[in-house]
Short mmCIF file of C-alpha atoms and ligand atoms in Angstrom, two decimals:
data_model
loop_
_atom_site.label_atom_id
_atom_site.label_comp_id
_atom_site.label_asym_id
_atom_site.label_seq_id
_atom_site.Cartn_x
_atom_site.Cartn_y
_atom_site.Cartn_z
CA UNK A 3 -11.06 -48.11 -21.99
CA UNK A 4 -8.42 -50.06 -20.67
CA UNK A 5 -8.16 -49.04 -17.04
CA UNK A 6 -4.73 -50.15 -15.66
CA UNK A 7 -1.59 -48.16 -15.95
CA UNK A 8 1.30 -49.07 -14.53
CA UNK A 9 4.75 -46.70 -13.98
CA UNK A 10 5.43 -47.49 -17.69
CA UNK A 11 8.51 -45.53 -19.17
CA UNK A 12 8.60 -42.50 -21.57
CA UNK A 13 6.95 -44.02 -24.61
CA UNK A 14 7.37 -43.00 -28.48
CA UNK A 15 3.91 -40.76 -27.72
CA UNK A 16 5.48 -39.19 -24.88
CA UNK A 17 6.48 -39.04 -21.27
CA UNK A 18 3.98 -40.78 -18.57
CA UNK A 19 3.89 -38.00 -16.52
CA UNK A 20 4.64 -34.07 -16.38
CA UNK A 21 8.15 -33.43 -15.14
CA UNK A 22 9.00 -32.83 -11.40
CA UNK A 23 9.66 -29.10 -12.17
CA UNK A 24 6.02 -29.29 -14.06
CA UNK A 25 4.53 -31.26 -11.10
CA UNK A 26 5.53 -28.66 -8.40
CA UNK A 27 4.96 -25.71 -9.97
CA UNK A 28 1.42 -27.18 -10.76
CA UNK A 29 0.92 -27.83 -6.74
CA UNK A 30 2.16 -24.73 -6.07
CA UNK A 31 0.25 -22.83 -7.98
CA UNK A 32 -2.93 -24.71 -7.79
CA UNK A 33 -2.54 -24.26 -3.74
CA UNK A 34 -1.72 -20.30 -4.14
CA UNK A 35 -4.54 -19.76 -6.53
CA UNK A 36 -7.27 -21.40 -4.08
CA UNK A 37 -5.75 -19.47 -0.97
CA UNK A 38 -5.69 -16.24 -3.24
CA UNK A 39 -9.33 -16.65 -4.26
CA UNK A 40 -10.33 -16.71 -0.79
CA UNK A 41 -7.97 -13.97 0.33
CA UNK A 42 -9.91 -12.11 -2.52
CA UNK A 43 -13.30 -12.57 -1.11
CA UNK A 44 -12.23 -11.61 2.18
CA UNK A 45 -10.50 -8.74 1.24
CA UNK A 46 -13.41 -7.66 -1.02
CA UNK A 47 -16.20 -7.87 1.48
CA UNK A 48 -14.28 -6.99 4.59
CA UNK A 49 -14.59 -3.25 6.31
CA UNK A 50 -12.14 -1.03 4.86
CA UNK A 51 -9.94 -1.09 7.78
CA UNK A 52 -6.34 -2.08 8.96
CA UNK A 53 -7.17 -6.17 8.49
CA UNK A 54 -8.44 -5.19 5.08
CA UNK A 55 -5.47 -3.25 3.84
CA UNK A 56 -3.17 -5.74 5.25
CA UNK A 57 -5.11 -8.64 3.43
CA UNK A 58 -5.01 -6.52 0.36
CA UNK A 59 -1.23 -6.48 0.85
CA UNK A 60 -0.83 -10.19 0.67
CA UNK A 61 -3.44 -10.66 -1.97
CA UNK A 62 -1.08 -8.34 -4.44
CA UNK A 63 1.77 -10.30 -2.68
CA UNK A 64 0.53 -13.88 -3.75
CA UNK A 65 -1.30 -12.68 -7.09
CA UNK A 66 2.36 -11.45 -8.08
CA UNK A 67 4.25 -14.75 -6.98
CA UNK A 68 1.44 -16.63 -9.03
CA UNK A 69 2.59 -14.35 -12.11
CA UNK A 70 6.07 -15.25 -11.94
CA UNK A 71 5.58 -18.66 -11.31
CA UNK A 72 3.03 -18.96 -14.11
CA UNK A 73 5.31 -17.61 -16.51
CA UNK A 74 8.00 -20.00 -15.46
CA UNK A 75 5.11 -22.59 -15.82
CA UNK A 76 4.41 -21.17 -19.46
CA UNK A 77 8.01 -21.24 -20.48
CA UNK A 78 8.09 -24.77 -19.13
CA UNK A 79 5.22 -25.51 -21.08
CA UNK A 80 6.46 -24.46 -24.41
CA UNK A 81 9.40 -26.21 -24.21
CA UNK A 82 8.55 -29.44 -22.78
CA UNK A 83 6.27 -32.33 -24.26
CA UNK A 84 3.13 -32.77 -22.19
CA UNK A 85 2.25 -36.68 -21.18
CA UNK A 86 -0.33 -37.94 -23.96
CA UNK A 87 -4.07 -38.23 -23.43
CA UNK A 88 -5.18 -41.81 -22.31
CA UNK A 89 -5.37 -44.15 -25.39
CA UNK A 90 -8.85 -44.08 -26.73
CA UNK A 91 -9.87 -40.68 -25.27
CA UNK A 92 -12.37 -39.23 -27.74
CA UNK A 93 -11.26 -36.25 -29.38
CA UNK A 94 -14.32 -33.80 -27.71
CA UNK A 95 -12.60 -34.92 -24.39
CA UNK A 96 -9.33 -34.23 -25.68
CA UNK A 97 -10.06 -30.73 -26.75
CA UNK A 98 -11.83 -29.62 -23.61
CA UNK A 99 -8.84 -30.67 -21.45
CA UNK A 100 -6.85 -28.55 -23.70
CA UNK A 101 -9.13 -25.81 -23.60
CA UNK A 102 -9.30 -25.81 -19.78
CA UNK A 103 -5.84 -26.05 -19.63
CA UNK A 104 -5.24 -23.05 -21.92
CA UNK A 105 -8.17 -21.17 -19.90
CA UNK A 106 -5.97 -21.87 -16.92
CA UNK A 107 -3.22 -20.04 -18.12
CA UNK A 108 -5.25 -17.32 -19.41
CA UNK A 109 -6.44 -16.75 -15.51
CA UNK A 110 -3.26 -17.38 -13.78
CA UNK A 111 -1.28 -14.52 -16.04
CA UNK A 112 -4.68 -12.45 -16.37
CA UNK A 113 -5.92 -12.41 -12.94
CA UNK A 114 -2.73 -10.68 -11.73
CA UNK A 115 -2.18 -8.36 -14.47
CA UNK A 116 -5.99 -7.08 -13.80
CA UNK A 117 -5.13 -6.91 -10.61
CA UNK A 118 -1.85 -5.10 -11.24
CA UNK A 119 -3.88 -3.09 -13.61
CA UNK A 120 -6.52 -1.99 -10.90
CA UNK A 121 -3.52 -0.87 -8.22
CA UNK A 122 -1.73 0.93 -11.07
CA UNK A 123 -4.73 2.99 -11.58
CA UNK A 124 -5.95 3.70 -8.64
CA UNK A 125 -6.82 7.02 -7.44
CA UNK A 126 -5.12 7.05 -4.39
CA UNK A 127 -1.55 5.36 -5.15
CA UNK A 128 -1.07 2.70 -2.34
CA UNK A 129 2.41 1.03 -2.54
CA UNK A 130 2.78 -2.41 -2.86
CA UNK A 131 5.50 -3.87 -1.18
CA UNK A 132 5.37 -7.69 -1.83
CA UNK A 133 5.30 -9.59 1.34
CA UNK A 134 6.15 -6.50 3.31
CA UNK A 135 9.79 -6.68 1.92
CA UNK A 136 10.03 -6.15 -2.21
CA UNK A 137 9.04 -2.75 -3.57
CA UNK A 138 6.85 -3.63 -6.41
CA UNK A 139 6.24 -1.28 -8.95
CA UNK A 140 3.15 -0.03 -11.06
CA UNK A 141 2.72 -1.27 -14.08
CA UNK A 142 4.92 0.90 -16.58
CA UNK A 143 2.82 3.50 -18.51
CA UNK A 144 -0.09 3.48 -16.36
CA UNK A 145 0.49 5.45 -13.56
CA UNK A 146 0.99 8.89 -15.52
CA UNK A 147 -2.26 9.05 -17.44
CA UNK A 148 -4.62 11.75 -17.34
CA UNK A 149 -7.60 10.98 -14.83
CA UNK A 150 -9.89 10.16 -17.65
CA UNK A 151 -7.82 7.51 -19.01
CA UNK A 152 -6.78 6.28 -15.79
CA UNK A 153 -10.26 5.74 -14.48
CA UNK A 154 -10.85 4.04 -17.71
CA UNK A 155 -7.90 1.56 -17.39
CA UNK A 156 -9.04 1.39 -13.70
CA UNK A 157 -12.52 0.01 -14.87
CA UNK A 158 -11.16 -2.33 -17.20
CA UNK A 159 -8.87 -3.60 -14.28
CA UNK A 160 -11.95 -4.66 -12.26
CA UNK A 161 -14.28 -5.79 -15.10
CA UNK A 162 -11.28 -7.87 -16.25
CA UNK A 163 -10.54 -9.13 -12.65
CA UNK A 164 -13.97 -9.81 -11.95
CA UNK A 165 -14.83 -11.88 -14.88
CA UNK A 166 -11.48 -13.84 -14.74
CA UNK A 167 -12.63 -14.51 -11.28
CA UNK A 168 -15.70 -16.35 -12.54
CA UNK A 169 -13.99 -17.89 -15.19
CA UNK A 170 -11.81 -19.41 -12.43
CA UNK A 171 -14.74 -21.07 -11.18
CA UNK A 172 -15.93 -22.76 -14.05
CA UNK A 173 -12.31 -24.31 -15.04
CA UNK A 174 -11.87 -25.28 -11.59
CA UNK A 175 -15.28 -27.09 -11.54
CA UNK A 176 -14.30 -28.95 -15.17
CA UNK A 177 -10.76 -29.56 -13.96
CA UNK A 178 -11.61 -31.14 -10.76
CA UNK A 179 -14.78 -32.73 -12.13
CA UNK A 180 -12.59 -34.25 -15.04
CA UNK A 181 -10.13 -35.53 -12.26
CA UNK A 182 -12.64 -37.08 -10.58
CA UNK A 183 -13.90 -38.83 -13.71
CA UNK A 184 -10.60 -39.59 -14.96
CA UNK A 185 -9.58 -41.18 -11.53
CA UNK A 186 -13.06 -43.22 -10.37
CA UNK A 187 -15.27 -43.72 -13.61
CA UNK A 188 -12.25 -44.13 -16.35
CA UNK A 189 -9.92 -45.42 -14.20
CA UNK A 190 -7.37 -44.09 -16.26
CA UNK A 191 -3.44 -42.58 -15.69
CA UNK A 192 -4.22 -38.99 -15.82
CA UNK A 193 -4.40 -38.04 -12.19
CA UNK A 194 -0.76 -40.15 -12.29
CA UNK A 195 0.38 -37.49 -14.72
CA UNK A 196 0.58 -34.86 -11.88
CA UNK A 197 0.91 -37.07 -9.32
CA UNK A 198 3.53 -39.32 -9.66
CA UNK A 199 3.29 -43.00 -9.00
CA UNK A 200 -0.60 -42.70 -8.35
CA UNK A 201 -2.99 -45.47 -9.51
CA UNK A 202 -6.41 -45.55 -10.64
CA UNK A 203 -8.85 -45.57 -8.42
CA UNK A 204 -10.85 -43.88 -5.16
CA UNK A 205 -8.67 -45.58 -3.09
CA UNK A 206 -5.30 -43.80 -4.29
CA UNK A 207 -3.57 -42.22 -1.52
CA UNK A 208 -2.38 -38.93 -3.23
CA UNK A 209 -6.16 -38.48 -4.54
CA UNK A 210 -7.14 -38.26 -0.93
CA UNK A 211 -3.87 -36.03 0.02
CA UNK A 212 -4.90 -33.85 -2.48
CA UNK A 213 -8.20 -33.50 -1.49
CA UNK A 214 -6.62 -32.76 2.20
CA UNK A 215 -4.26 -30.18 1.05
CA UNK A 216 -7.59 -28.58 -0.95
CA UNK A 217 -9.19 -28.36 2.25
CA UNK A 218 -6.02 -27.26 4.46
CA UNK A 219 -5.60 -24.47 2.19
CA UNK A 220 -9.53 -23.21 2.26
CA UNK A 221 -9.60 -23.39 5.89
CA UNK A 222 -5.95 -21.46 6.33
CA UNK A 223 -7.28 -19.16 3.66
CA UNK A 224 -9.95 -18.20 6.22
CA UNK A 225 -8.41 -18.44 9.32
CA UNK A 226 -4.98 -16.68 8.50
CA UNK A 227 -5.30 -13.29 10.01
CA UNK A 228 -2.97 -10.64 9.12
CA UNK A 229 -0.46 -9.41 11.67
CA UNK A 230 -1.81 -6.58 13.10
CA UNK A 231 -1.57 -3.33 11.62
CA UNK A 232 0.74 -1.27 13.35
CA UNK A 233 -0.80 2.04 14.84
CA UNK A 234 -1.09 4.03 12.02
CA UNK A 235 0.01 7.57 13.49
CA UNK A 236 2.97 6.84 15.66
CA UNK A 237 5.23 5.15 12.94
CA UNK A 238 5.94 8.36 10.78
CA UNK A 239 5.38 10.73 13.77
CA UNK A 240 8.09 9.29 15.63
CA UNK A 241 10.62 9.26 12.92
CA UNK A 242 9.62 12.58 12.08
CA UNK A 243 10.42 13.26 15.67
CA UNK A 244 13.61 11.89 15.60
CA UNK A 245 14.56 14.05 12.97
CA UNK A 246 13.29 16.94 14.35
CA UNK A 247 14.70 16.71 17.58
CA UNK A 248 11.15 17.31 19.67
CA UNK A 249 10.61 20.47 21.78
CA UNK A 250 11.08 18.11 25.02
CA UNK A 251 14.19 17.04 23.83
CA UNK A 252 15.74 20.48 22.80
CA UNK A 253 17.83 22.10 25.55
CA UNK A 254 16.90 25.68 26.91
CA UNK A 255 18.92 27.98 25.20
CA UNK A 256 20.75 29.37 28.02
CA UNK A 257 21.74 27.22 30.89
CA UNK A 258 19.80 29.40 33.34
CA UNK A 259 19.87 27.28 36.54
CA UNK A 260 17.68 29.68 38.56
CA UNK A 261 15.41 30.11 35.64
CA UNK A 262 13.44 27.15 35.97
CA UNK A 263 12.47 27.80 39.48
CA UNK A 264 11.74 31.57 38.71
CA UNK A 265 9.09 32.39 36.20
CA UNK A 266 9.38 36.03 36.52
CA UNK A 267 10.32 38.31 33.38
CA UNK A 268 13.86 39.01 33.88
CA UNK A 269 14.66 34.98 33.93
CA UNK A 270 13.07 35.09 30.28
CA UNK A 271 14.87 37.75 29.20
CA UNK A 272 18.03 36.37 30.06
CA UNK A 273 16.98 33.40 27.86
CA UNK A 274 17.01 34.91 24.80
CA UNK A 275 20.41 36.56 25.31
CA UNK A 276 19.56 39.59 22.99
CA UNK A 277 22.13 41.32 22.18
CA UNK A 278 20.31 44.39 21.95
CA UNK A 279 18.27 46.37 24.75
CA UNK A 280 15.53 47.21 21.90
CA UNK A 281 15.04 43.35 21.36
CA UNK A 282 13.58 43.27 25.13
CA UNK A 283 10.64 45.48 23.29
CA UNK A 284 10.19 45.00 19.81
CA UNK A 285 9.57 41.95 17.88
CA UNK A 286 12.36 40.83 15.29
CA UNK A 287 11.75 40.14 11.83
CA UNK A 288 13.52 37.14 10.83
CA UNK A 289 14.24 35.99 7.41
CA UNK A 290 14.04 31.88 6.83
CA UNK A 291 17.26 30.20 5.47
CA UNK A 292 17.75 27.52 2.86
CA UNK A 293 17.52 23.91 4.39
CA UNK A 294 14.37 24.64 6.47
CA UNK A 295 11.77 22.38 5.93
CA UNK A 296 8.24 21.51 6.39
CA UNK A 297 6.75 17.90 5.98
CA UNK A 298 3.58 16.13 6.97
CA UNK A 299 3.22 12.64 7.76
CA UNK A 300 0.65 10.52 7.75
CA UNK A 301 -0.48 6.51 7.49
CA UNK A 302 -2.44 4.36 4.97
CA UNK A 303 -3.12 2.13 7.16
CA UNK A 304 0.00 0.70 7.90
CA UNK A 305 2.20 1.75 5.18
CA UNK A 306 3.69 5.48 6.53
CA UNK A 307 3.81 8.24 3.98
CA UNK A 308 6.26 11.03 4.58
CA UNK A 309 5.82 14.09 2.68
CA UNK A 310 7.63 17.49 2.27
CA UNK A 311 6.01 20.95 1.09
CA UNK A 312 9.09 22.43 -1.13
CA UNK A 313 7.47 25.75 -1.69
CA UNK A 314 6.83 28.12 1.27
CA UNK A 315 7.04 31.23 2.93
CA UNK A 316 7.17 32.62 6.34
CA UNK A 317 7.14 36.17 7.65
CA UNK A 318 7.97 35.97 11.15
CA UNK A 319 8.01 38.82 13.58
CA UNK A 320 9.02 37.36 16.82
CA UNK A 321 11.11 38.06 20.03
CA UNK A 322 10.24 35.71 23.07
CA UNK A 323 10.40 38.88 25.34
CA UNK A 324 7.44 40.74 23.09
CA UNK A 325 5.39 37.80 22.51
CA UNK A 326 2.63 39.91 22.96
CA UNK A 327 3.14 41.56 19.60
CA UNK A 328 4.93 38.54 17.74
CA UNK A 329 3.42 37.73 14.59
CA UNK A 330 3.91 34.36 12.03
CA UNK A 331 1.99 34.09 8.55
CA UNK A 332 2.91 30.88 6.92
CA UNK A 333 2.10 30.27 3.25
CA UNK A 334 2.35 27.11 1.70
CA UNK A 335 2.19 26.53 -1.73
CA UNK A 336 -0.04 22.93 -1.61
CA UNK A 337 0.90 21.58 -5.05
CA UNK A 338 4.74 21.69 -4.02
CA UNK A 339 3.45 18.45 -1.98
CA UNK A 340 5.67 15.64 -2.38
CA UNK A 341 5.29 12.41 -0.82
CA UNK A 342 8.19 10.32 -3.02
CA UNK A 343 5.30 9.19 -5.88
CA UNK A 344 4.53 11.45 -8.44
CA UNK A 345 1.08 9.85 -8.98
CA UNK A 346 0.34 10.07 -5.49
CA UNK A 347 1.35 13.84 -5.81
CA UNK A 348 -1.21 14.30 -8.33
CA UNK A 349 -3.87 12.78 -6.63
CA UNK A 350 -3.15 15.39 -3.32
CA UNK A 351 -3.56 18.01 -5.65
CA UNK A 352 -7.01 16.68 -7.21
CA UNK A 353 -10.48 17.64 -6.01
CA UNK A 354 -10.45 14.87 -3.60
CA UNK A 355 -7.84 16.32 -1.51
CA UNK A 356 -6.00 19.65 -1.20
CA UNK A 357 -8.10 21.03 -4.55
CA UNK A 358 -5.55 23.25 -5.44
CA UNK A 359 -6.88 24.56 -8.38
CA UNK A 360 -9.53 26.08 -6.47
CA UNK A 361 -7.17 26.58 -3.35
CA UNK A 362 -3.94 26.72 -4.17
CA UNK A 363 -2.17 27.94 -0.87
CA UNK A 364 -2.81 27.09 2.83
CA UNK A 365 -1.89 29.88 5.45
CA UNK A 366 -1.39 29.44 8.99
CA UNK A 367 -1.57 33.05 10.90
CA UNK A 368 -0.37 33.36 14.44
CA UNK A 369 -0.68 36.36 16.50
CA UNK A 370 -0.77 34.58 20.26
CA UNK A 371 2.53 33.18 21.42
CA UNK A 372 2.85 31.32 24.95
CA UNK A 373 5.86 30.63 26.67
CA UNK A 374 5.33 26.94 28.14
CA UNK A 375 9.14 26.12 29.20
CA UNK A 376 12.24 27.21 28.67
CA UNK A 377 12.95 27.60 24.99
CA UNK A 378 9.56 26.30 24.46
CA UNK A 379 6.68 28.27 23.00
CA UNK A 380 3.03 27.32 21.54
CA UNK A 381 1.67 29.86 18.58
CA UNK A 382 -1.84 29.84 18.80
CA UNK A 383 -3.32 30.45 15.09
CA UNK A 384 -5.59 29.99 12.73
CA UNK A 385 -5.19 27.34 9.63
CA UNK A 386 -7.01 28.21 6.65
CA UNK A 387 -6.69 24.98 4.27
CA UNK A 388 -9.18 24.32 1.22
CA UNK A 389 -11.11 27.37 1.99
CA UNK A 390 -12.08 26.34 5.79
CA UNK A 391 -10.19 28.26 8.72
CA UNK A 392 -9.78 26.21 12.04
CA UNK A 393 -7.93 27.16 15.03
CA UNK A 394 -4.49 25.20 15.21
CA UNK A 395 -1.96 25.54 18.11
CA UNK A 396 1.74 24.82 17.00
CA UNK A 397 4.21 24.10 19.68
CA UNK A 398 7.85 24.37 18.86
CA UNK A 399 11.46 24.86 20.39
CA UNK A 400 13.54 27.95 19.67
CA UNK A 401 17.00 28.45 20.05
CA UNK A 402 18.33 31.95 19.30
CA UNK A 403 22.25 32.26 19.00
CA UNK A 404 23.17 35.72 18.19
CA UNK A 405 21.51 36.32 14.71
CA UNK A 406 20.51 33.03 13.98
CA UNK A 407 17.30 31.12 15.19
CA UNK A 408 16.86 27.38 15.10
CA UNK A 409 13.09 26.51 15.74
CA UNK A 410 11.54 22.88 15.30
CA UNK A 411 7.88 22.02 15.98
CA UNK A 412 5.37 19.27 15.35
CA UNK A 413 1.42 19.50 15.47
CA UNK A 414 -1.48 17.18 14.24
CA UNK A 415 -4.42 18.02 12.87
CA UNK A 416 -7.70 17.05 11.60
CA UNK A 417 -7.72 16.69 8.31
CA UNK A 418 -11.33 15.99 8.03
CA UNK A 419 -11.88 19.23 9.59
CA UNK A 420 -10.63 21.01 6.48
CA UNK A 421 -12.41 18.64 3.89
CA UNK A 422 -9.01 17.08 2.79
CA UNK A 423 -10.35 13.79 1.98
CA UNK A 424 -13.53 13.85 0.03
CA UNK A 425 -15.94 10.92 -0.91
CA UNK A 426 -14.49 7.54 -0.03
CA UNK A 427 -11.44 9.07 1.27
CA UNK A 428 -13.64 11.01 3.90
CA UNK A 429 -13.79 7.94 6.12
CA UNK A 430 -10.94 7.52 8.28
CA UNK A 431 -10.81 3.61 7.99
CA UNK A 432 -7.87 3.97 5.53
CA UNK A 433 -6.11 7.28 5.86
CA UNK A 434 -6.63 8.28 9.42
CA UNK A 435 -7.92 11.75 10.10
CA UNK A 436 -4.84 12.91 12.13
CA UNK A 437 -2.07 14.11 10.11
CA UNK A 438 1.38 15.43 11.66
CA UNK A 439 2.74 18.41 10.52
CA UNK A 440 6.18 19.27 11.26
CA UNK A 441 8.97 22.02 10.83
CA UNK A 442 12.46 22.64 11.26
CA UNK A 443 13.59 25.83 10.34
CA UNK A 444 16.67 28.34 10.58
CA UNK A 445 16.31 31.84 10.51
CA UNK A 446 18.35 35.00 10.20
CA UNK A 447 17.51 38.08 11.77
CA UNK A 448 16.73 40.67 8.96
C1 LIG B 21 -6.40 -23.60 -8.96
C2 LIG B 21 -5.90 -24.52 -9.19
C3 LIG B 21 -5.40 -25.39 -10.20
C4 LIG B 21 -4.85 -24.87 -11.47
C5 LIG B 21 -4.88 -23.37 -12.12
C6 LIG B 21 -4.54 -26.15 -12.10
C7 LIG B 21 -3.79 -26.07 -13.68
C8 LIG B 21 -3.76 -26.82 -14.66
C9 LIG B 21 -3.08 -26.85 -15.67
C10 LIG B 21 -3.22 -25.43 -16.56
C11 LIG B 21 -3.17 -28.15 -16.23
C12 LIG B 21 -2.24 -28.53 -17.37
C13 LIG B 21 -0.59 -28.67 -17.17
C14 LIG B 21 -0.28 -28.35 -18.56
O1 LIG B 21 -0.41 -29.15 -19.61
O2 LIG B 21 0.24 -27.49 -18.50
C15 LIG B 21 -3.08 -28.89 -15.09
C16 LIG B 21 -3.14 -30.68 -14.98
C17 LIG B 21 -3.61 -31.76 -14.12
N1 LIG B 21 -4.41 -30.84 -13.03
FE1 LIG B 21 -4.53 -29.25 -12.20
N2 LIG B 21 -4.99 -27.65 -11.65
C18 LIG B 21 -5.34 -26.93 -10.53
C19 LIG B 21 -5.90 -27.74 -9.53
C20 LIG B 21 -5.77 -29.26 -9.60
C21 LIG B 21 -6.14 -29.88 -8.42
C22 LIG B 21 -6.71 -29.61 -7.37
C23 LIG B 21 -5.95 -31.06 -8.76
C24 LIG B 21 -6.21 -32.59 -8.34
C25 LIG B 21 -6.85 -32.93 -7.36
C26 LIG B 21 -5.35 -31.12 -10.22
C27 LIG B 21 -5.24 -32.40 -11.18
C28 LIG B 21 -4.59 -31.97 -12.35
C29 LIG B 21 -3.99 -33.38 -13.22
C30 LIG B 21 -4.17 -34.87 -12.67
C31 LIG B 21 -3.53 -32.93 -14.25
C32 LIG B 21 -3.06 -33.42 -15.59
C33 LIG B 21 -3.92 -33.68 -16.43
C34 LIG B 21 -3.63 -34.20 -17.93
O3 LIG B 21 -2.37 -34.56 -17.57
O4 LIG B 21 -4.18 -34.03 -18.74
N3 LIG B 21 -5.44 -29.99 -10.56
N4 LIG B 21 -3.70 -28.26 -13.99
C1 LIG B 22 -4.04 -15.67 -9.69
C2 LIG B 22 -4.05 -14.29 -8.68
C3 LIG B 22 -5.55 -13.26 -8.25
C4 LIG B 22 -6.77 -14.23 -7.88
C5 LIG B 22 -7.10 -15.66 -8.14
C6 LIG B 22 -7.47 -13.07 -7.41
C7 LIG B 22 -8.82 -13.36 -6.88
C8 LIG B 22 -9.61 -12.42 -6.66
C9 LIG B 22 -10.65 -12.42 -6.10
C10 LIG B 22 -11.44 -13.64 -6.11
C11 LIG B 22 -11.06 -10.98 -5.82
C12 LIG B 22 -12.49 -10.97 -5.51
C13 LIG B 22 -13.52 -10.64 -6.43
C14 LIG B 22 -15.08 -10.45 -5.53
O1 LIG B 22 -15.17 -10.62 -4.69
O2 LIG B 22 -15.66 -9.59 -6.75
C15 LIG B 22 -10.31 -10.07 -5.98
C16 LIG B 22 -10.12 -8.97 -5.99
C17 LIG B 22 -9.26 -8.11 -6.14
N1 LIG B 22 -7.76 -8.22 -6.36
FE1 LIG B 22 -7.21 -10.13 -7.19
N2 LIG B 22 -6.68 -12.33 -7.60
C18 LIG B 22 -5.53 -12.04 -8.04
C19 LIG B 22 -4.38 -11.59 -8.49
C20 LIG B 22 -4.55 -10.11 -7.97
C21 LIG B 22 -3.14 -9.24 -7.87
C22 LIG B 22 -1.99 -9.64 -8.59
C23 LIG B 22 -4.03 -7.72 -7.53
C24 LIG B 22 -2.76 -6.67 -7.63
C25 LIG B 22 -1.79 -6.38 -7.72
C26 LIG B 22 -5.19 -7.83 -6.92
C27 LIG B 22 -5.94 -7.08 -6.76
C28 LIG B 22 -7.01 -7.13 -6.40
C29 LIG B 22 -8.18 -5.95 -6.34
C30 LIG B 22 -7.66 -4.38 -5.94
C31 LIG B 22 -9.12 -6.58 -5.83
C32 LIG B 22 -10.64 -5.74 -5.42
C33 LIG B 22 -11.11 -5.11 -6.45
C34 LIG B 22 -12.42 -5.74 -7.17
O3 LIG B 22 -12.94 -6.69 -6.63
O4 LIG B 22 -12.24 -5.60 -8.49
N3 LIG B 22 -5.45 -9.26 -7.54
N4 LIG B 22 -9.14 -11.04 -6.57
#
């Protein structure tokens, strides 16, 4: 085989090297893919915590980027001529090179697609936000399948992703082996196809540059530590607090300078500005008005999830002056939980979470109320959720203005105490145990 190649111009047989666009895409995709494989190992092996979650978010982001770049590259490939094989290359080598290149297109597109299938059919729906900024949908059609079909697709995704990963190792070994053979043994122009101006031989600096780049990408993929995931609970809780104006910030219903200093009963009586004397004695029945809402907030590692129950009722018998006889029963239709994603909401209703078919409702009953400050109370009661009853205290602020009362409150509960999160979700690595529940309601005297 003739070894020497010179920067010969494009011949009738085809161009001497890939175009600049193809070369840039090749090296970009090569670097991203190698980085991505190592990210995949790290994410898959790591303990399931916030860091693993962040690694997966990056794995998804880079994977989808590879998909987009690879589709662009395929479009290029179908519209441009590749450089010809070196003169005298045996047919089997040409076929092998062709097969490896086609194989690369299969994995460059197949890996992201199978990965995308996995996340689109996961039982818990984790939103994909590319590089923390671009929301990426689930694969159309897969998100709303019945449970069985979804699981089947999920298995296909896992199997496919795993097999394609193995296939990638084989292709890489063949590809790099072939580059070494062409460059060092055959001393032909093949490396120059992808590295403009490269001469054959071991001394070619571009060869060493590629090797150093390879090592750098491997090292970077191992050393990269994702930005620390935000502490799970505060983010959503704070936004809820902003919206709800937490009890601490709620002004006392009546400006009574002496009230704070004198915790005696008369001061309390003044506070609610009761329109009738009887209100001093009997708790009042209230009807919840439209616009009242009941929310829950949690974090999936660093992704805050905000949800709302759209169907719930509250039987309220309450007066600040008759706390000992006040009563509250809130009944929540768990199937009405909406968190902005129908697939996730279906999971929430499923046996791993609320199990709504067996326990359609959660009930909070309180018969004990305490006053903690002006306009601030705590309802001590029992939450019956998923068939488990546990004590729960609900602090709230209250303002009564004539016949209208506005109340806001926020509390947190431990989902694991109620069995919300079975199997793999029982662990609190990805979904912390604490769930914030908050409400804001307006009620009118009956
Ligand atoms: C994961 C990493 C890599 C992938 C996915 C990949 C993929 C590909 C593909 C698909 C082609 C064929 C281009 C086409 O006709 O469309 C190609 C060509 C080529 N690649 Fe890679 N490559 C990778 C890494 C590397 C590395 C590390 C080197 C060098 C050290 C390299 C050197 C070359 C060369 C020289 C060619 C031109 C071959 C020819 O013209 O026959 N590649 N690569
Ligand atoms: C070219 C792109 C990709 C490459 C090279 C790649 C590579 C890998 C590797 C090496 C693993 C670890 C497998 C193991 O240790 O057994 C992995 C796991 C995983 N990847 Fe990817 N991946 C790519 C794209 C994607 C995309 C786009 C997604 C999602 C949108 C994704 C989702 C996953 C998931 C969920 C796992 C863990 C589940 C499993 O092991 O089956 N991947 N990937």
